[in-house]
Amino acid sequence: MVSIKDVAKQAGVAISTVSKVLNGYPNVSEETKKKVNQAVEELNFVPNTVAAALSSKQSGRVALLLNLGNVAQAVDEIYMQYIAGTIGRAVELNLDVITVFDSMLKNKSLEEVIRYLRSQSITGLIIFGMSKEDWVLQRLIDAQIFKIVTVDTPLVNATSSAVWIDQAAAQYDVAKKTLKENKGKNILYLTGRKNGYVTAERLKGMQRLAEEENLSLYVRNGEFSELQARNLTLRYAKKRDIVVCASDLMAIGAMRALMDMDIFRPVCGFDGITLMGYAGKQMNTVKQDFRRIASEAVEELKRLLDGGEGRQIVLDYELVRMKYDDVLS
Amino acid sequence: MVSIKDVAKQAGVAISTVSKVLNGYPNVSEETKKKVNQAVEELNFVPNTVAAALSSKQSGRVALLLNLGNVAQAVDEIYMQYIAGTIGRAVELNLDVITVFDSMLKNKSLEEVIRYLRSQSITGLIIFGMSKEDWVLQRLIDAQIFKIVTVDTPLVNATSSAVWIDQAAAQYDVAKKTLKENKGKNILYLTGRKNGYVTAERLKGMQRLAEEENLSLYVRNGEFSELQARNLTLRYAKKRDIVVCASDLMAIGAMRALMDMDIFRPVCGFDGITLMGYAGKQMNTVKQDFRRIASEAVEELKRLLDGGEGRQIVLDYELVRMKYDDVLS
DNA sequence: ATGGTCTTGGAAAACGATTTCCGAGATTTT
DNA sequence: AAAATCTCGGAAATCGTTTTCCAAGACCAT
């Protein structure tokens, strides 16, 4: 394998000089730079990232942490988009995405997790779908050892940023739109997983709307489950005018239930997954661009790794009405 | 960070001895082993995989290669299952899955690809969804430099194995079952992507059935596209008795078209994705356990890395009839 | 000239493992 | 009892980088 040593010999300079050129350090003349770059070209040299990581304890090795929970396969699409977005942008930014692991951290202590990450020379993390109960992750963020970007979480400190869309506003908007299109004062609102960060936010948005519009709001926990949404709808929808769901999957469950009951109630969802096109009826929803969100998260992590301070990034969303033709391809 | 050196000191032995114990080499007494293991326990030592990889040029660093093609988000589920299956098993087998990258290899020469993999100290690859046109990958396999496991491909040599289900038999079976349940001699068969390995195999299975049962077979290329399947169905289904599709997504497209035309024709699919539950009508399909397939691929790769010879592994499948209730969760 | 600051490039020590080789006892053979 | 063979554990080189420190020369001001 052609190493930095070979490049040095070819260029007639020292190893350290090559390294400096490659990493853009100062104190090296234009002339030497040219010699080195030429040698790199000629030898087709590609630095060994493993060695670099070992040596510097820094070279951008990043872990992608997916908390899948026990969600249905129907929403795998979301995670896939996250993954594709992350890896795509990471490659462009010269970050190595080490592993996509979900709950292989379960039953591990903070120390064990840290050691695991260290053993992989990982310096940065992107965390998707963290819940309020993930104490280990919570403490990992507090510890400020790694640079961390969380998605769909409000957690920010000196070494960690948060990327998300304004969940409350989005829930407010989509419900308001649905309300405008259909009269009604009596709302059945199905919430997401109990300890999810987004669940609380979306509920807030809904509550604000209820207050403003003087609605009667009936809240039930659907746990992001299609089946539970179905059952709750069967049970409670008859007496309500509109069903607002904190996720598309639940909206689909609700819609199916309504169709089975043969009554009509407007339903709206949240996420914008493809499956919405197959629900049987059109519904309003909040379209999140998961790929873009992931891509932004990577960029933010890069910034943190380069010494930036933690901050919150709020991305925009889109209200859409999804029907079969839109998802056809 | 606690290193092998610390362990050695704690146990009162040499560094090399610790390494031997950790890697199960011979020539070390039970007593010494115990001392070392105890020290490992006490210090909570976890070996640094990066250093190991650098040193041994071997330690299981594996790349997961996903060829997404331009498939719809509706089948992201399949890739997600592949990924989850791969990573899950890899962790158990102590393999580091380095990156999940798809077509970041496009427009790269064989040499560039090799150098990239080398620079990451990657010694093994798992390739999903390779097509007959992927010359670079083709040559990469021929080169026998890396241990490779391909999924859904018949490519085998000394250093590479292939894992798949018997596509021809599966297509034969599902079509036959559908045929038995519904009379008919005139088949519209919609094939997958032109250069896919699976496409040819599935077609073979269908052709064998046609011969055996003396069917008239009308074959059209649907490119795994829901939209194309829809259009082909609108155009050709009226004169046929049954629509057999080489993928669920196409089956859904076909079914929707039939519903729009308000005529009934039995349709069968292939894959067993969740979306089938939302197609509106029940359909037969071949259920592939993608997670299991991926898991087997990882195991096979491990075997190759340990010096095993390349071979072909054929996994089984299941014929199912998918309806909404089955996918509800 | 003399001394002091800048610039540039090299020597060498990490980083944390693996692995080869070697020597000293212990054990067996003659 | 001497010689040959085995076992076991240690010293040291190695993998391919990064990074620290230092020396030599160039340049400037005194």
XYZ file of C-alpha atoms (C1' of nucleotides) in Angstrom:
718
model
C 0.000 0.000 0.000
C 1.278 3.437 -0.891
C 1.792 5.444 2.253
C 2.711 8.926 3.213
C 6.258 7.734 3.422
C 6.360 6.927 -0.260
C 4.936 10.301 -1.059
C 7.614 11.930 1.044
C 10.358 10.058 -0.729
C 8.948 10.807 -4.149
C 8.638 14.481 -3.347
C 12.001 14.592 -1.630
C 10.654 15.988 1.616
C 9.994 14.757 5.128
C 6.955 12.814 6.180
C 5.798 15.553 8.441
C 5.897 18.002 5.600
C 3.595 15.849 3.533
C 1.200 15.622 6.416
C 1.232 19.375 6.798
C 0.469 19.916 3.164
C -2.313 17.379 3.199
C -3.966 18.898 6.202
C -3.496 22.470 5.165
C -1.213 23.564 7.949
C 0.749 26.785 7.561
C 4.493 27.139 7.335
C 5.064 25.397 4.092
C 6.083 27.195 0.946
C 4.084 27.138 -2.241
C 6.917 25.387 -3.973
C 7.045 22.514 -1.527
C 3.295 22.224 -1.621
C 3.423 21.809 -5.343
C 6.064 19.106 -5.132
C 4.048 17.189 -2.591
C 0.791 17.479 -4.443
C 2.445 16.273 -7.571
C 3.824 13.243 -5.803
C 0.390 12.542 -4.381
C -1.031 12.622 -7.870
C 1.632 10.415 -9.330
C 1.357 7.787 -6.662
C -2.399 7.949 -6.441
C -2.085 8.366 -2.744
C -5.079 8.188 -0.440
C -4.421 8.664 3.258
C -5.340 5.807 5.517
C -8.155 7.132 7.614
C -7.728 4.426 10.197
C -4.183 5.428 10.942
C -5.191 9.056 10.964
C -7.956 8.372 13.430
C -5.641 6.454 15.686
C -3.014 9.089 15.633
C -5.073 12.199 15.975
C -7.980 10.880 18.032
C -9.882 13.312 15.977
C -10.308 12.471 12.335
C -13.968 12.720 11.657
C -15.409 9.439 12.718
C -19.015 9.866 13.507
C -21.648 7.550 14.894
C -25.211 7.586 13.737
C -27.549 6.593 16.509
C -31.031 5.509 15.568
C -33.595 4.874 18.248
C -36.091 2.771 16.436
C -38.329 2.124 19.357
C -40.844 -0.526 18.497
C -42.321 1.246 15.592
C -43.970 -0.515 12.695
C -42.138 -1.310 9.506
C -44.477 1.048 7.781
C -42.393 3.960 8.989
C -39.043 2.407 8.123
C -39.111 4.886 5.319
C -38.416 7.657 7.776
C -35.328 6.014 9.172
C -34.106 5.104 5.743
C -34.359 8.722 4.713
C -32.477 9.748 7.813
C -29.745 7.276 7.058
C -29.451 8.179 3.419
C -29.384 11.858 4.260
C -26.751 11.407 6.906
C -24.405 9.251 4.935
C -24.805 11.237 1.782
C -23.806 14.508 3.370
C -21.169 12.906 5.576
C -19.320 11.565 2.586
C -19.289 15.001 1.054
C -17.902 16.490 4.235
C -15.280 13.811 4.565
C -16.733 12.322 7.677
C -16.727 8.593 8.163
C -20.031 7.314 9.395
C -19.033 4.407 11.495
C -22.115 2.545 12.385
C -25.830 2.768 12.267
C -26.794 1.083 15.415
C -30.028 1.370 17.244
C -30.561 0.054 20.681
C -27.383 -1.916 21.023
C -26.798 0.533 23.806
C -29.677 -0.730 25.862
C -28.715 -2.067 29.261
C -25.371 -0.347 29.038
C -24.069 2.087 31.586
C -22.815 5.504 30.648
C -19.259 4.353 31.120
C -19.744 1.408 28.844
C -21.231 3.559 26.154
C -18.413 6.034 26.379
C -15.854 3.290 26.229
C -17.532 1.778 23.245
C -17.492 5.061 21.389
C -13.934 5.725 22.393
C -12.847 2.307 21.274
C -14.079 3.273 17.848
C -12.324 6.624 17.938
C -15.638 8.294 17.555
C -15.768 11.972 18.358
C -19.186 12.961 17.139
C -22.707 11.612 17.343
C -25.967 12.197 15.630
C -28.945 10.982 17.592
C -32.335 10.414 16.068
C -35.496 9.684 17.976
C -34.264 10.036 21.503
C -36.895 9.980 24.203
C -37.078 11.698 27.545
C -36.328 8.415 29.246
C -32.988 7.779 27.624
C -31.064 8.646 30.727
C -27.795 7.355 29.431
C -27.971 9.499 26.341
C -29.140 12.381 28.445
C -26.073 12.095 30.612
C -23.867 11.531 27.623
C -24.955 14.903 26.331
C -24.479 16.524 29.705
C -21.005 15.092 29.997
C -19.909 17.163 27.012
C -17.319 14.621 25.999
C -18.517 14.165 22.470
C -19.869 16.581 19.962
C -23.496 15.693 19.559
C -26.349 16.702 17.342
C -29.794 15.547 18.324
C -32.743 15.534 16.006
C -36.239 16.208 17.338
C -34.978 17.179 20.764
C -34.488 20.547 22.419
C -31.210 19.594 24.084
C -28.451 22.123 23.617
C -25.256 22.907 25.435
C -21.719 23.971 24.609
C -20.925 20.786 22.722
C -24.259 19.736 21.398
C -26.786 21.152 18.993
C -30.368 20.332 18.221
C -32.025 20.199 14.836
C -35.737 20.040 14.409
C -38.780 21.637 12.915
C -41.090 23.686 15.086
C -43.350 20.839 16.078
C -45.831 22.953 17.987
C -46.293 25.404 15.158
C -46.600 22.620 12.616
C -49.262 20.828 14.622
C -51.061 24.099 15.098
C -50.947 24.880 11.399
C -52.085 21.562 10.055
C -54.912 21.300 12.526
C -55.994 24.849 11.812
C -56.018 24.218 8.096
C -58.098 21.109 8.539
C -60.420 22.988 10.803
C -60.874 25.719 8.262
C -61.778 23.292 5.559
C -64.276 21.540 7.784
C -66.458 23.012 10.436
C -66.235 21.529 13.870
C -65.508 22.330 17.493
C -65.056 18.934 18.940
C -61.593 17.494 18.395
C -60.253 14.037 19.087
C -56.495 14.379 19.367
C -54.341 11.274 19.317
C -50.865 11.820 20.718
C -47.588 10.024 20.111
C -45.335 8.055 22.388
C -45.665 9.160 25.922
C -42.117 10.237 26.548
C -41.218 11.507 23.142
C -39.994 15.062 22.923
C -42.062 15.669 19.860
C -45.188 14.351 21.507
C -45.205 17.086 24.102
C -44.489 19.796 21.563
C -47.185 18.725 19.174
C -49.666 18.581 21.978
C -48.735 22.112 22.968
C -49.442 23.320 19.471
C -52.783 21.615 19.485
C -53.670 23.052 22.837
C -52.820 26.534 21.725
C -55.109 26.178 18.774
C -57.878 24.809 20.959
C -57.621 27.803 23.191
C -57.562 30.311 20.391
C -60.450 28.754 18.565
C -62.332 27.813 21.641
C -62.383 24.129 20.783
C -63.246 21.238 22.995
C -60.202 19.002 22.913
C -60.328 15.344 23.776
C -56.811 13.931 24.097
C -55.928 10.252 23.986
C -52.561 8.575 23.812
C -52.144 6.607 20.612
C -48.471 5.774 21.118
C -47.817 6.322 17.393
C -49.563 3.025 16.823
C -51.885 2.479 13.922
C -53.806 -0.147 15.795
C -54.319 1.982 18.857
C -55.371 4.901 16.726
C -57.860 2.626 15.052
C -59.294 1.456 18.316
C -59.459 4.916 19.818
C -61.218 6.177 16.748
C -63.747 3.375 16.801
C -64.451 4.244 20.347
C -64.428 8.022 20.469
C -64.812 9.474 17.007
C -68.533 9.282 16.740
C -69.020 12.064 19.217
C -66.311 14.299 17.737
C -66.128 16.345 14.601
C -62.496 16.011 13.615
C -59.661 13.587 14.335
C -56.215 15.124 14.616
C -53.334 12.664 14.815
C -49.757 13.274 15.865
C -48.507 10.934 13.129
C -49.504 9.742 9.702
C -49.547 6.143 10.753
C -52.162 6.931 13.368
C -54.057 9.042 10.874
C -54.227 6.058 8.571
C -55.490 3.872 11.369
C -58.081 6.463 12.210
C -59.174 6.873 8.627
C -59.536 3.139 8.185
C -61.632 2.933 11.294
C -63.876 5.709 10.070
C -64.298 3.993 6.749
C -65.194 0.790 8.526
C -67.724 2.638 10.658
C -68.983 4.234 7.493
C -69.010 7.721 8.921
C -67.067 10.708 7.729
C -64.763 12.766 9.869
C -61.853 14.829 8.601
C -58.515 13.434 9.721
C -55.099 14.986 9.603
C -51.687 13.472 10.178
C -48.078 14.407 10.718
C -44.868 13.410 8.884
C -45.713 13.076 5.225
C -44.846 9.457 4.670
C -45.585 7.707 1.423
C -48.120 5.435 3.006
C -50.482 8.398 3.281
C -51.142 8.009 -0.401
C -52.598 4.589 0.249
C -54.921 5.526 3.071
C -57.994 5.533 0.902
C -58.823 9.188 1.433
C -56.861 12.379 1.116
C -55.608 13.909 4.305
C -53.747 16.981 5.386
C -50.372 16.400 6.925
C -47.103 18.078 7.806
C -44.427 17.062 5.381
C -41.019 16.781 6.960
C -38.027 16.457 4.689
C -36.188 13.822 6.669
C -33.338 13.638 4.253
C -32.732 17.329 4.508
C -33.050 17.260 8.274
C -30.389 14.571 8.430
C -28.190 16.459 6.060
C -28.452 19.579 8.205
C -27.654 17.558 11.277
C -24.443 16.345 9.680
C -23.449 19.836 8.707
C -24.101 21.035 12.195
C -22.037 18.230 13.634
C -19.197 19.155 11.339
C -19.412 22.687 12.641
C -19.278 21.457 16.220
C -16.297 19.266 15.442
C -14.569 22.277 13.980
C -14.971 24.073 17.265
C -18.371 25.690 16.887
C -20.677 26.213 19.823
C -23.877 24.274 20.323
C -27.072 25.877 19.101
C -30.564 25.140 17.970
C -31.504 24.896 14.342
C -35.116 25.081 13.301
C -36.025 23.901 9.842
C -39.210 24.565 7.983
C -41.986 22.224 7.008
C -44.715 22.108 4.479
C -48.411 21.527 4.728
C -49.576 19.090 2.101
C -52.581 17.109 1.155
C -51.478 13.637 0.211
C -53.222 11.441 -2.269
C -52.379 8.390 -4.290
C -51.193 10.187 -7.413
C -48.561 12.056 -5.429
C -46.789 8.949 -4.287
C -46.955 7.086 -7.565
C -43.635 6.502 -9.244
C -8.013 5.872 27.913
C -7.267 2.477 29.342
C -5.108 0.537 26.942
C -3.702 -2.914 26.634
C -0.606 -1.584 28.326
C -2.497 -0.826 31.497
C -4.011 -4.261 31.465
C -0.574 -5.791 31.120
C 0.752 -3.824 34.035
C -2.223 -4.668 36.206
C -1.934 -8.351 35.418
C 1.822 -8.324 35.766
C 2.454 -9.725 32.305
C 3.702 -8.464 28.966
C 1.604 -6.615 26.446
C 1.916 -9.401 23.954
C 0.568 -11.856 26.444
C -2.547 -9.801 26.940
C -3.055 -9.645 23.225
C -2.691 -13.385 22.970
C -5.239 -13.994 25.654
C -7.682 -11.560 24.127
C -7.417 -13.108 20.721
C -7.443 -16.686 21.893
C -3.986 -17.652 20.761
C -2.405 -20.819 22.129
C 0.659 -21.037 24.326
C -0.653 -19.318 27.357
C -1.425 -21.133 30.576
C -4.806 -21.154 32.209
C -3.376 -19.329 35.164
C -2.068 -16.439 33.137
C -5.301 -16.263 31.224
C -7.177 -15.877 34.461
C -4.918 -13.084 35.638
C -5.327 -11.224 32.398
C -9.064 -11.645 32.262
C -9.341 -10.411 35.769
C -7.340 -7.325 34.967
C -9.536 -6.728 31.933
C -12.570 -6.909 34.183
C -11.157 -4.612 36.790
C -10.083 -1.967 34.361
C -13.156 -2.290 32.209
C -10.935 -2.603 29.229
C -12.281 -2.504 25.687
C -9.766 -2.897 22.890
C -9.479 -0.041 20.472
C -10.744 -1.404 17.203
C -9.095 1.327 15.225
C -5.659 0.440 16.485
C -6.381 -3.220 15.954
C -7.439 -2.601 12.399
C -4.349 -0.599 11.668
C -2.075 -3.117 13.158
C -3.483 -6.313 11.815
C -4.890 -5.067 8.512
C -7.525 -7.606 9.256
C -9.759 -6.835 12.161
C -13.258 -7.139 10.891
C -14.073 -3.907 9.256
C -16.812 -4.457 6.820
C -18.554 -2.246 4.298
C -22.210 -2.469 3.572
C -22.957 -1.541 0.001
C -26.518 -0.651 -0.892
C -27.466 -0.097 -4.480
C -30.658 1.832 -4.149
C -31.240 2.393 -7.790
C -34.024 4.880 -8.294
C -36.615 2.969 -6.437
C -39.582 4.576 -4.754
C -39.594 5.454 -1.082
C -42.352 2.923 -0.680
C -39.771 0.151 -0.687
C -37.358 1.875 1.670
C -38.632 -0.657 4.132
C -36.671 -3.345 2.337
C -33.396 -1.497 2.619
C -34.053 -0.583 6.191
C -34.552 -4.244 7.016
C -31.355 -5.095 5.216
C -29.470 -2.494 7.180
C -30.924 -3.457 10.511
C -30.265 -7.117 9.850
C -26.708 -6.481 8.810
C -25.759 -4.249 11.666
C -27.524 -6.315 14.244
C -25.714 -9.501 13.360
C -22.426 -7.723 12.720
C -22.354 -6.366 16.230
C -22.889 -9.825 17.599
C -20.053 -11.183 15.514
C -17.754 -8.366 16.476
C -17.574 -6.899 13.030
C -17.506 -3.158 12.571
C -19.834 -2.032 9.877
C -18.079 0.978 8.552
C -20.421 2.715 6.262
C -23.673 2.265 4.522
C -23.036 3.933 1.263
C -24.918 3.501 -1.894
C -23.828 4.863 -5.171
C -21.009 7.035 -3.915
C -18.985 4.672 -6.033
C -20.548 5.840 -9.243
C -18.102 7.283 -11.736
C -15.219 5.726 -9.903
C -12.714 3.387 -11.468
C -11.920 0.017 -10.021
C -8.632 1.334 -8.694
C -10.293 4.221 -6.952
C -12.805 1.963 -5.301
C -10.117 -0.390 -4.130
C -8.080 2.457 -2.759
C -11.053 3.854 -0.945
C -11.798 0.527 0.694
C -8.163 0.029 1.537
C -7.896 3.456 3.063
C -10.633 2.388 5.433
C -8.925 -0.894 6.216
C -11.954 -2.668 4.924
C -11.493 -6.328 4.180
C -15.026 -7.499 3.585
C -18.051 -6.311 1.677
C -21.709 -7.076 1.580
C -23.401 -5.975 -1.599
C -27.141 -5.613 -1.905
C -28.987 -5.011 -5.110
C -26.183 -5.224 -7.591
C -27.183 -5.260 -11.231
C -25.614 -6.923 -14.201
C -24.313 -3.577 -15.347
C -22.214 -2.798 -12.326
C -18.951 -3.491 -14.059
C -16.798 -2.063 -11.377
C -18.337 -4.279 -8.735
C -18.197 -7.175 -11.132
C -14.471 -6.699 -11.533
C -14.042 -6.094 -7.847
C -15.450 -9.534 -7.213
C -13.304 -11.078 -9.928
C -10.211 -9.466 -8.502
C -10.615 -11.539 -5.348
C -8.961 -8.901 -3.221
C -11.766 -8.565 -0.721
C -14.056 -11.091 0.822
C -17.457 -10.377 -0.615
C -20.965 -11.564 -0.062
C -23.552 -10.562 -2.609
C -27.253 -10.739 -2.014
C -29.618 -11.580 -4.869
C -26.794 -12.403 -7.220
C -25.391 -15.721 -8.401
C -21.775 -14.552 -8.268
C -19.459 -16.956 -6.519
C -15.734 -17.564 -6.538
C -13.001 -18.469 -4.090
C -13.389 -15.280 -2.072
C -17.014 -14.427 -2.554
C -20.308 -16.003 -1.676
C -23.854 -15.385 -2.759
C -26.952 -15.387 -0.616
C -30.413 -15.449 -2.040
C -33.701 -17.221 -2.184
C -34.547 -19.361 -5.192
C -36.205 -16.629 -7.166
C -37.332 -18.829 -10.013
C -38.958 -21.350 -7.718
C -40.625 -18.640 -5.682
C -42.061 -16.957 -8.728
C -43.215 -20.323 -9.985
C -44.869 -21.151 -6.687
C -46.703 -17.940 -6.103
C -48.002 -17.793 -9.629
C -49.082 -21.413 -9.482
C -50.938 -20.869 -6.255
C -52.715 -17.859 -7.678
C -53.537 -19.832 -10.751
C -55.022 -22.636 -8.747
C -57.253 -20.312 -6.808
C -58.482 -18.659 -9.956
C -58.984 -20.209 -13.322
C -57.222 -18.649 -16.248
C -54.785 -19.360 -19.058
C -53.890 -15.919 -20.156
C -51.198 -14.299 -18.038
C -49.894 -10.758 -18.023
C -46.455 -10.868 -16.453
C -44.767 -7.636 -15.407
C -41.029 -7.969 -14.955
C -38.570 -6.017 -12.862
C -35.592 -3.885 -13.771
C -34.082 -4.943 -17.026
C -30.625 -5.772 -15.813
C -31.420 -7.065 -12.393
C -30.260 -10.544 -11.588
C -33.530 -11.336 -9.890
C -35.531 -10.162 -12.870
C -34.143 -12.849 -15.132
C -34.596 -15.556 -12.519
C -38.172 -14.684 -11.753
C -38.986 -14.608 -15.410
C -37.493 -18.079 -15.787
C -39.732 -19.400 -13.060
C -42.744 -17.880 -14.681
C -41.812 -19.296 -18.038
C -41.413 -22.757 -16.626
C -44.871 -22.575 -15.139
C -46.283 -21.331 -18.405
C -44.817 -24.271 -20.206
C -45.971 -26.807 -17.685
C -49.471 -25.460 -17.489
C -49.674 -24.581 -21.105
C -50.360 -20.923 -20.426
C -50.201 -18.052 -22.807
C -47.708 -15.631 -21.297
C -47.616 -11.961 -22.144
C -44.476 -10.359 -20.752
C -43.959 -6.651 -20.283
C -41.188 -4.762 -18.519
C -42.498 -2.840 -15.544
C -39.085 -1.792 -14.198
C -40.286 -2.357 -10.633
C -42.288 0.822 -11.028
C -45.752 1.186 -9.599
C -46.665 3.722 -12.216
C -45.505 1.616 -15.110
C -47.303 -1.383 -13.716
C -50.424 0.702 -13.486
C -50.159 1.852 -17.060
C -49.370 -1.590 -18.406
C -52.315 -2.994 -16.530
C -54.670 -0.342 -17.838
C -53.521 -1.199 -21.297
C -53.210 -4.962 -21.314
C -55.136 -6.491 -18.454
C -58.548 -6.516 -20.031
C -57.600 -9.315 -22.401
C -55.807 -11.392 -19.753
C -57.074 -13.486 -16.893
C -54.385 -12.947 -14.293
C -51.697 -10.348 -13.590
C -48.452 -11.680 -12.140
C -45.988 -9.045 -10.968
C -42.327 -9.430 -10.150
C -42.688 -7.076 -7.188
C -45.298 -5.996 -4.677
C -45.033 -2.393 -5.670
C -46.003 -3.288 -9.214
C -48.740 -5.537 -7.907
C -50.177 -2.608 -6.023
C -50.027 -0.452 -9.098
C -51.756 -3.179 -11.063
C -54.433 -3.702 -8.433
C -55.178 -0.006 -8.249
C -55.509 0.130 -11.993
C -57.906 -2.796 -11.985
C -59.994 -1.157 -9.294
C -60.096 2.022 -11.321
C -61.171 0.057 -14.382
C -63.698 -1.642 -12.194
C -62.837 -5.097 -13.411
C -61.538 -7.988 -11.375
C -58.371 -9.886 -12.122
C -56.327 -11.807 -9.601
C -52.938 -10.199 -8.990
C -49.917 -11.576 -7.231
C -46.756 -9.847 -6.094
C -43.293 -10.558 -4.825
C -41.443 -9.404 -1.671
C -43.983 -9.204 1.095
C -43.700 -5.538 1.968
C -46.012 -3.893 4.444
C -47.586 -1.743 1.807
C -49.341 -4.820 0.462
C -51.725 -4.525 3.366
C -52.884 -1.180 2.033
C -53.483 -2.217 -1.548
C -57.205 -2.449 -1.099
C -57.470 -6.123 -1.950
C -55.734 -9.185 -0.667
C -53.010 -10.596 -2.833
C -50.668 -13.548 -2.851
C -47.027 -12.747 -2.599
C -43.648 -14.221 -1.765
C -42.549 -13.112 1.632
C -38.819 -12.598 1.895
C -37.340 -12.150 5.322
C -34.915 -9.386 4.465
C -33.613 -9.088 7.954
C -32.769 -12.747 8.052
C -31.208 -12.609 4.608
C -28.958 -9.793 5.732
C -28.094 -11.611 8.885
C -27.115 -14.702 6.930
C -25.027 -12.582 4.614
C -23.087 -11.238 7.560
C -22.500 -14.702 8.924
C -21.303 -15.877 5.581
C -18.949 -12.944 5.304
C -17.562 -13.762 8.699
C -16.910 -17.281 7.491
C -15.106 -15.994 4.427
C -13.006 -13.664 6.535
C -12.062 -16.613 8.688
C -10.709 -18.346 5.649
C -13.764 -20.149 4.318
C -14.313 -20.750 0.631
C -16.965 -18.941 -1.376
C -20.255 -20.739 -1.877
C -23.877 -20.199 -2.600
C -26.491 -20.073 0.109
C -30.134 -20.477 -0.729
C -32.669 -19.396 1.851
C -36.310 -20.277 1.937
C -39.335 -18.100 1.443
C -42.942 -18.177 2.345
C -46.108 -17.789 0.320
C -48.513 -15.459 2.047
C -51.716 -13.657 1.414
C -51.418 -10.144 2.738
C -54.261 -8.109 4.050
C -54.680 -5.033 6.179
C -55.056 -6.801 9.495
C -51.681 -8.479 9.088
C -49.767 -5.264 8.914
C -51.593 -3.460 11.649
C -49.542 -2.713 14.709
C 28.976 42.553 12.250
C 25.827 41.166 15.877
C 21.754 39.743 17.688
C 16.925 38.788 17.236
C 12.729 37.313 14.929
C 10.423 34.535 11.037
C 9.953 30.962 8.078
C 10.517 26.436 6.624
C 11.285 21.573 6.881
C 13.040 17.500 9.389
C 13.618 13.961 13.360
C 11.225 11.455 16.398
C 7.741 10.326 19.669
C 3.245 9.196 20.098
C -1.496 6.539 19.065
C -2.941 1.227 20.677
C -2.990 -2.630 19.090
C -0.688 -7.272 16.506
C 2.850 -10.371 15.576
C 7.404 -12.271 15.056
C 11.086 -14.009 17.174
C 13.694 -15.485 20.975
C 15.167 -17.250 25.447
C 14.504 -19.484 29.790
C 12.523 -23.197 32.369
C 10.094 -27.411 32.466
C 9.624 -31.741 30.611
C 10.801 -35.563 28.086
C 14.069 -38.644 25.742
C 18.402 -41.197 25.351
C 22.944 -36.933 33.788
C 23.166 -34.877 29.359
C 20.635 -33.668 25.340
C 16.619 -32.654 22.929
C 12.084 -30.910 22.806
C 8.065 -28.129 24.527
C 5.726 -24.390 26.860
C 5.227 -20.175 28.095
C 5.904 -15.238 28.335
C 8.590 -11.061 27.043
C 11.127 -7.518 23.922
C 10.646 -5.081 20.046
C 9.257 -4.058 15.388
C 5.370 -2.721 12.839
C 1.003 -0.588 10.878
C 0.331 4.772 8.668
C -0.629 8.726 10.400
C -0.296 13.266 13.463
C 2.093 16.462 16.081
C 5.612 18.453 18.885
C 9.783 20.288 19.044
C 13.999 21.883 17.214
C 17.572 23.532 13.957
C 19.048 25.971 10.113
C 18.778 29.539 7.139
C 16.637 34.077 5.612
C 15.661 38.424 6.809
C 15.535 42.584 9.443
C 16.988 46.112 12.667
C 20.570 47.910 15.465
